[in-house]
GROMACS .gro file of C-alpha atoms in nm:
model
  278
    1MET     CA    1   9.788  20.645  14.669
    2SER     CA    2   9.794  20.454  14.339
    3ARG     CA    3   9.563  20.532  14.050
    4GLY     CA    4   9.409  20.187  14.100
    5LYS     CA    5   9.290  20.278  14.450
    6LEU     CA    6   9.157  20.609  14.322
    7ARG     CA    7   8.962  20.422  14.056
    8ILE     CA    8   8.816  20.188  14.319
    9LEU     CA    9   8.697  20.481  14.532
   10LYS     CA   10   8.541  20.645  14.226
   11GLN     CA   11   8.361  20.322  14.131
   12ARG     CA   12   8.230  20.273  14.485
   13ARG     CA   13   8.094  20.627  14.488
   14ALA     CA   14   7.922  20.580  14.152
   15SER     CA   15   7.776  20.247  14.264
   16THR     CA   16   7.643  20.399  14.588
   17GLN     CA   17   7.489  20.687  14.393
   18SER     CA   18   7.305  20.437  14.171
   19THR     CA   19   7.183  20.247  14.478
   20MET     CA   20   7.062  20.572  14.635
   21LYS     CA   21   6.853  20.649  14.327
   22ILE     CA   22   6.688  20.305  14.354
   23THR     CA   23   6.612  20.332  14.727
   24LYS     CA   24   6.473  20.684  14.677
   25ALA     CA   25   6.246  20.561  14.397
   26MET     CA   26   6.126  20.267  14.608
   27GLU     CA   27   6.057  20.502  14.899
   28MET     CA   28   5.841  20.721  14.676
   29VAL     CA   29   5.650  20.424  14.532
   30ALA     CA   30   5.578  20.278  14.878
   31ALA     CA   31   5.465  20.619  15.006
   32ALA     CA   32   5.232  20.673  14.709
   33LYS     CA   33   5.070  20.330  14.748
   34ALA     CA   34   5.034  20.369  15.125
   35ASN     CA   35   4.879  20.716  15.095
   36LYS     CA   36   4.633  20.582  14.839
   37ILE     CA   37   4.502  20.281  15.033
   38VAL     CA   38   4.518  20.427  15.385
   39LYS     CA   39   4.215  20.642  15.298
   40GLU     CA   40   3.996  20.328  15.297
   41ILE     CA   41   4.090  20.213  15.648
   42THR     CA   42   3.826  20.430  15.819
   43ALA     CA   43   3.543  20.273  15.620
   44LEU     CA   44   3.670  19.922  15.701
   45LYS     CA   45   3.694  20.006  16.072
   46ASP     CA   46   3.337  20.137  16.065
   47TYR     CA   47   3.216  19.821  15.893
   48ALA     CA   48   3.392  19.601  16.149
   49TYR     CA   49   3.251  19.811  16.434
   50TYR     CA   50   2.891  19.771  16.320
   51ALA     CA   51   2.941  19.400  16.246
   52GLU     CA   52   3.056  19.354  16.606
   53LYS     CA   53   2.764  19.565  16.731
   54ILE     CA   54   2.520  19.336  16.552
   55MET     CA   55   2.686  19.027  16.700
   56LYS     CA   56   2.631  19.162  17.050
   57LYS     CA   57   2.257  19.166  16.988
   58ILE     CA   58   2.235  18.802  16.882
   59ALA     CA   59   2.208  18.514  17.124
   60PRO     CA   60   2.503  18.273  17.094
   61VAL     CA   61   2.455  17.915  16.979
   62GLU     CA   62   2.625  17.647  17.185
   63ASN     CA   63   2.846  17.388  17.018
   64SER     CA   64   2.901  17.615  16.719
   65ILE     CA   65   3.238  17.639  16.548
   66TYR     CA   66   3.227  18.008  16.640
   67THR     CA   67   3.167  17.964  17.013
   68SER     CA   68   3.347  17.640  17.098
   69ASN     CA   69   3.635  17.670  17.340
   70LYS     CA   70   3.786  17.330  17.263
   71GLU     CA   71   4.149  17.252  17.333
   72GLY     CA   72   4.389  17.342  17.054
   73THR     CA   73   4.511  17.682  16.935
   74LEU     CA   74   4.589  17.778  16.576
   75ILE     CA   75   4.812  18.083  16.525
   76VAL     CA   76   4.757  18.275  16.201
   77VAL     CA   77   5.053  18.490  16.094
   78VAL     CA   78   5.000  18.768  15.838
   79THR     CA   79   5.330  18.871  15.675
   80PRO     CA   80   5.445  19.053  15.358
   81ASP     CA   81   5.515  18.883  15.028
   82MET     CA   82   5.793  19.130  14.949
   83GLY     CA   83   6.101  19.227  15.145
   84LEU     CA   84   6.293  19.553  15.183
   85CYS     CA   85   6.072  19.665  15.471
   86GLY     CA   86   6.326  19.651  15.752
   87ALA     CA   87   6.270  19.426  16.051
   88PHE     CA   88   5.891  19.426  16.005
   89PRO     CA   89   5.856  19.062  15.880
   90MET     CA   90   6.102  18.931  16.141
   91GLU     CA   91   5.914  19.105  16.423
   92LEU     CA   92   5.589  18.938  16.315
   93THR     CA   93   5.732  18.587  16.308
   94LYS     CA   94   5.921  18.648  16.633
   95LEU     CA   95   5.598  18.744  16.810
   96ALA     CA   96   5.422  18.441  16.662
   97ASN     CA   97   5.696  18.207  16.786
   98ASP     CA   98   5.692  18.371  17.129
   99ILE     CA   99   5.316  18.320  17.160
  100ALA     CA  100   5.343  17.960  17.038
  101SER     CA  101   5.608  17.882  17.301
  102LYS     CA  102   5.376  18.012  17.575
  103THR     CA  103   5.060  17.839  17.448
  104GLU     CA  104   5.023  17.491  17.597
  105ASP     CA  105   4.767  17.366  17.344
  106PHE     CA  106   4.936  17.520  17.035
  107ILE     CA  107   4.883  17.295  16.732
  108GLY     CA  108   5.047  17.489  16.448
  109PHE     CA  109   5.076  17.797  16.225
  110TYR     CA  110   4.871  17.910  15.929
  111ASN     CA  111   5.088  18.158  15.739
  112ILE     CA  112   4.997  18.429  15.490
  113GLY     CA  113   5.285  18.583  15.292
  114SER     CA  114   5.619  18.468  15.153
  115LYS     CA  115   5.833  18.621  15.428
  116GLY     CA  116   5.652  18.435  15.703
  117GLU     CA  117   5.672  18.107  15.516
  118ILE     CA  118   6.053  18.130  15.503
  119GLU     CA  119   6.081  18.183  15.878
  120LEU     CA  120   5.803  17.957  16.005
  121LYS     CA  121   5.912  17.653  15.803
  122HIS     CA  122   6.198  17.609  16.049
  123SER     CA  123   5.952  17.562  16.335
  124GLY     CA  124   5.821  17.234  16.193
  125LYS     CA  125   5.470  17.350  16.288
  126LEU     CA  126   5.361  17.514  15.962
  127LEU     CA  127   5.025  17.356  15.878
  128LEU     CA  128   4.940  17.569  15.575
  129SER     CA  129   5.091  17.864  15.393
  130ARG     CA  130   4.942  18.095  15.130
  131THR     CA  131   5.169  18.331  14.939
  132LYS     CA  132   5.110  18.605  14.682
  133LEU     CA  133   4.734  18.606  14.738
  134TYR     CA  134   4.699  18.978  14.677
  135ASP     CA  135   4.872  19.308  14.617
  136VAL     CA  136   4.611  19.521  14.790
  137PRO     CA  137   4.370  19.289  14.977
  138LYS     CA  138   4.004  19.273  14.884
  139GLN     CA  139   3.706  19.120  15.062
  140GLU     CA  140   3.726  18.800  14.857
  141ASP     CA  141   4.086  18.755  14.977
  142ALA     CA  142   3.970  18.782  15.338
  143GLU     CA  143   3.694  18.528  15.268
  144TYR     CA  144   3.943  18.286  15.113
  145ILE     CA  145   4.166  18.313  15.422
  146LEU     CA  146   3.873  18.277  15.662
  147ASP     CA  147   3.756  17.963  15.479
  148ASP     CA  148   4.106  17.819  15.523
  149ILE     CA  149   4.098  17.895  15.896
  150LEU     CA  150   3.757  17.738  15.951
  151ASP     CA  151   3.862  17.430  15.751
  152ILE     CA  152   4.165  17.383  15.979
  153VAL     CA  153   3.951  17.437  16.289
  154GLU     CA  154   3.709  17.166  16.176
  155GLU     CA  155   3.979  16.927  16.058
  156LYS     CA  156   4.185  16.957  16.378
  157ASN     CA  157   3.874  16.975  16.601
  158ILE     CA  158   4.002  17.281  16.787
  159GLY     CA  159   3.831  17.593  16.917
  160LYS     CA  160   4.085  17.875  16.946
  161VAL     CA  161   4.248  18.094  16.680
  162LYS     CA  162   4.491  18.381  16.734
  163VAL     CA  163   4.606  18.619  16.459
  164VAL     CA  164   4.944  18.795  16.454
  165TYR     CA  165   4.963  19.096  16.223
  166GLY     CA  166   5.120  19.439  16.185
  167ALA     CA  167   4.893  19.697  16.347
  168PHE     CA  168   4.909  20.039  16.184
  169LYS     CA  169   4.961  20.313  16.444
  170ASN     CA  170   5.090  20.592  16.220
  171ALA     CA  171   5.334  20.651  15.934
  172LEU     CA  172   5.633  20.593  16.164
  173ILE     CA  173   5.502  20.315  16.391
  174GLN     CA  174   5.391  19.970  16.275
  175LYS     CA  175   5.361  19.738  16.572
  176PRO     CA  176   5.312  19.358  16.566
  177GLU     CA  177   5.000  19.265  16.763
  178VAL     CA  178   4.792  18.956  16.837
  179VAL     CA  179   4.412  18.931  16.844
  180ASP     CA  180   4.179  18.644  16.931
  181LEU     CA  181   3.965  18.545  16.633
  182LEU     CA  182   3.796  18.239  16.784
  183PRO     CA  183   3.601  18.178  16.993
  184ILE     CA  184   3.391  18.490  16.947
  185ASN     CA  185   3.357  18.686  17.269
  186PHE     CA  186   3.048  18.902  17.296
  187GLU     CA  187   2.772  19.009  17.531
  188GLY     CA  188   2.400  19.051  17.494
  189ALA     CA  189   2.108  18.842  17.381
  190MET     CA  190   1.830  18.853  17.128
  191ASP     CA  191   1.539  19.080  17.224
  192PRO     CA  192   1.245  18.848  17.308
  193ARG     CA  193   0.999  19.101  17.165
  194PHE     CA  194   1.116  19.024  16.814
  195GLU     CA  195   1.093  18.721  16.594
  196TYR     CA  196   1.379  18.646  16.359
  197GLU     CA  197   1.388  18.480  16.022
  198PRO     CA  198   1.561  18.253  15.956
  199ASP     CA  199   1.572  18.082  16.297
  200SER     CA  200   1.814  18.202  16.565
  201LYS     CA  201   2.077  17.935  16.494
  202GLU     CA  202   2.096  18.008  16.122
  203LEU     CA  203   2.095  18.379  16.191
  204PHE     CA  204   2.381  18.341  16.439
  205GLU     CA  205   2.590  18.131  16.200
  206GLU     CA  206   2.552  18.381  15.916
  207ALA     CA  207   2.612  18.684  16.137
  208ALA     CA  208   2.915  18.521  16.300
  209PHE     CA  209   3.074  18.448  15.963
  210LEU     CA  210   3.018  18.806  15.842
  211TYR     CA  211   3.159  18.940  16.169
  212LEU     CA  212   3.476  18.731  16.137
  213LEU     CA  213   3.502  18.825  15.770
  214SER     CA  214   3.494  19.197  15.856
  215LYS     CA  215   3.756  19.140  16.125
  216MET     CA  216   3.985  18.938  15.896
  217TYR     CA  217   3.949  19.190  15.614
  218LEU     CA  218   4.050  19.474  15.846
  219ILE     CA  219   4.349  19.273  15.973
  220ILE     CA  220   4.501  19.196  15.633
  221TYR     CA  221   4.428  19.548  15.504
  222GLU     CA  222   4.588  19.711  15.806
  223ASN     CA  223   4.886  19.476  15.777
  224LYS     CA  224   4.932  19.583  15.414
  225ILE     CA  225   4.935  19.952  15.511
  226SER     CA  226   5.191  19.875  15.783
  227GLU     CA  227   5.405  19.687  15.532
  228LEU     CA  228   5.408  19.980  15.288
  229TYR     CA  229   5.498  20.236  15.552
  230ALA     CA  230   5.764  20.002  15.693
  231ARG     CA  231   5.913  19.976  15.343
  232LYS     CA  232   5.895  20.353  15.296
  233ASN     CA  233   6.079  20.409  15.624
  234ALA     CA  234   6.339  20.140  15.550
  235MET     CA  235   6.411  20.288  15.205
  236HIS     CA  236   6.428  20.638  15.355
  237ASN     CA  237   6.690  20.517  15.604
  238ALA     CA  238   6.878  20.339  15.325
  239THR     CA  239   6.879  20.659  15.118
  240ASP     CA  240   7.015  20.860  15.410
  241ASN     CA  241   7.285  20.600  15.473
  242ALA     CA  242   7.381  20.609  15.105
  243LYS     CA  243   7.411  20.990  15.120
  244ASN     CA  244   7.641  20.966  15.421
  245LEU     CA  245   7.853  20.701  15.252
  246ILE     CA  246   7.880  20.909  14.934
  247GLU     CA  247   8.002  21.205  15.139
  248LYS     CA  248   8.266  20.989  15.308
  249LEU     CA  249   8.376  20.835  14.978
  250THR     CA  250   8.394  21.179  14.813
  251LEU     CA  251   8.608  21.309  15.098
  252ALA     CA  252   8.834  21.004  15.084
  253TYR     CA  253   8.862  21.035  14.705
  254ASN     CA  254   8.951  21.405  14.721
  255LYS     CA  255   9.213  21.346  14.991
  256ALA     CA  256   9.363  21.057  14.797
  257ARG     CA  257   9.364  21.258  14.474
  258GLN     CA  258   9.532  21.551  14.646
  259ALA     CA  259   9.789  21.319  14.798
  260SER     CA  260   9.853  21.165  14.457
  261ILE     CA  261   9.899  21.506  14.296
  262THR     CA  262  10.131  21.616  14.576
  263GLN     CA  263  10.336  21.298  14.537
  264GLU     CA  264  10.366  21.354  14.163
  265LEU     CA  265  10.481  21.712  14.219
  266ILE     CA  266  10.741  21.595  14.469
  267GLU     CA  267  10.867  21.338  14.220
  268ILE     CA  268  10.889  21.605  13.947
  269VAL     CA  269  11.078  21.846  14.175
  270ASN     CA  270  11.314  21.571  14.292
  271GLY     CA  271  11.373  21.470  13.931
  272ALA     CA  272  11.451  21.827  13.831
  273GLN     CA  273  11.696  21.869  14.119
  274ALA     CA  274  11.867  21.545  14.024
  275LEU     CA  275  11.914  21.670  13.667
  276GLN     CA  276  12.059  22.003  13.790
  277GLU     CA  277  12.306  21.824  14.015
  278GLU     CA  278  12.426  21.617  13.722
   0.00000   0.00000   0.00000
């Protein structure tokens, strides 16, 4: 093998080693961020649970934006702003498109995140897209998104909203799921023994908004945790693949170097024999 080919193998090995250092660093960063914010998920789940519990004790108001079951379905898709998290973003948009194709009264998508915007633009049904709203979501981010959703519902005069997001199962499993946001489904009625201030309609409207806000906050927070763990896993796999490639390149380089040395020795011996014969 020529010295040029040896040099190419050496350069490829060095380049792969540099890439492995980057993927390892990104894996560690994603893991650190995920471990930090995952601790808050229990508190958010508790808040959402009690918000739903309160809703079940309040009598619904007919013809409210929160209870209407009008024709027309909006699909909200929560996706990452950053890549390098494997097939996670693609799985989210695939599920959203699958649901849209099976929904007769589908009117369009509301997207959150740069990765979803890229994919959903091709559908021709992207009504609104928000990108780079947050790094780690806060309650005000959830409120901003919920205001967008309610504005679309009023503008399009529809009654149904579905949300596609990455549900966090554990550090290894992040599964795309869909939940119904509107109309609100609940049971129960106000206890007639009590009087409420403000009146029941105003109370319902305020409680319904807070309930949806808690639900939306939990969704985008859980999706962020899923994104980070998906990135950690993808970078871990990339690091392992780089290690395997480095081993193969090292073996190929050593074999080629040995073959080159052997060839040089043969040429030297042949040259010496030729001189003796002369």
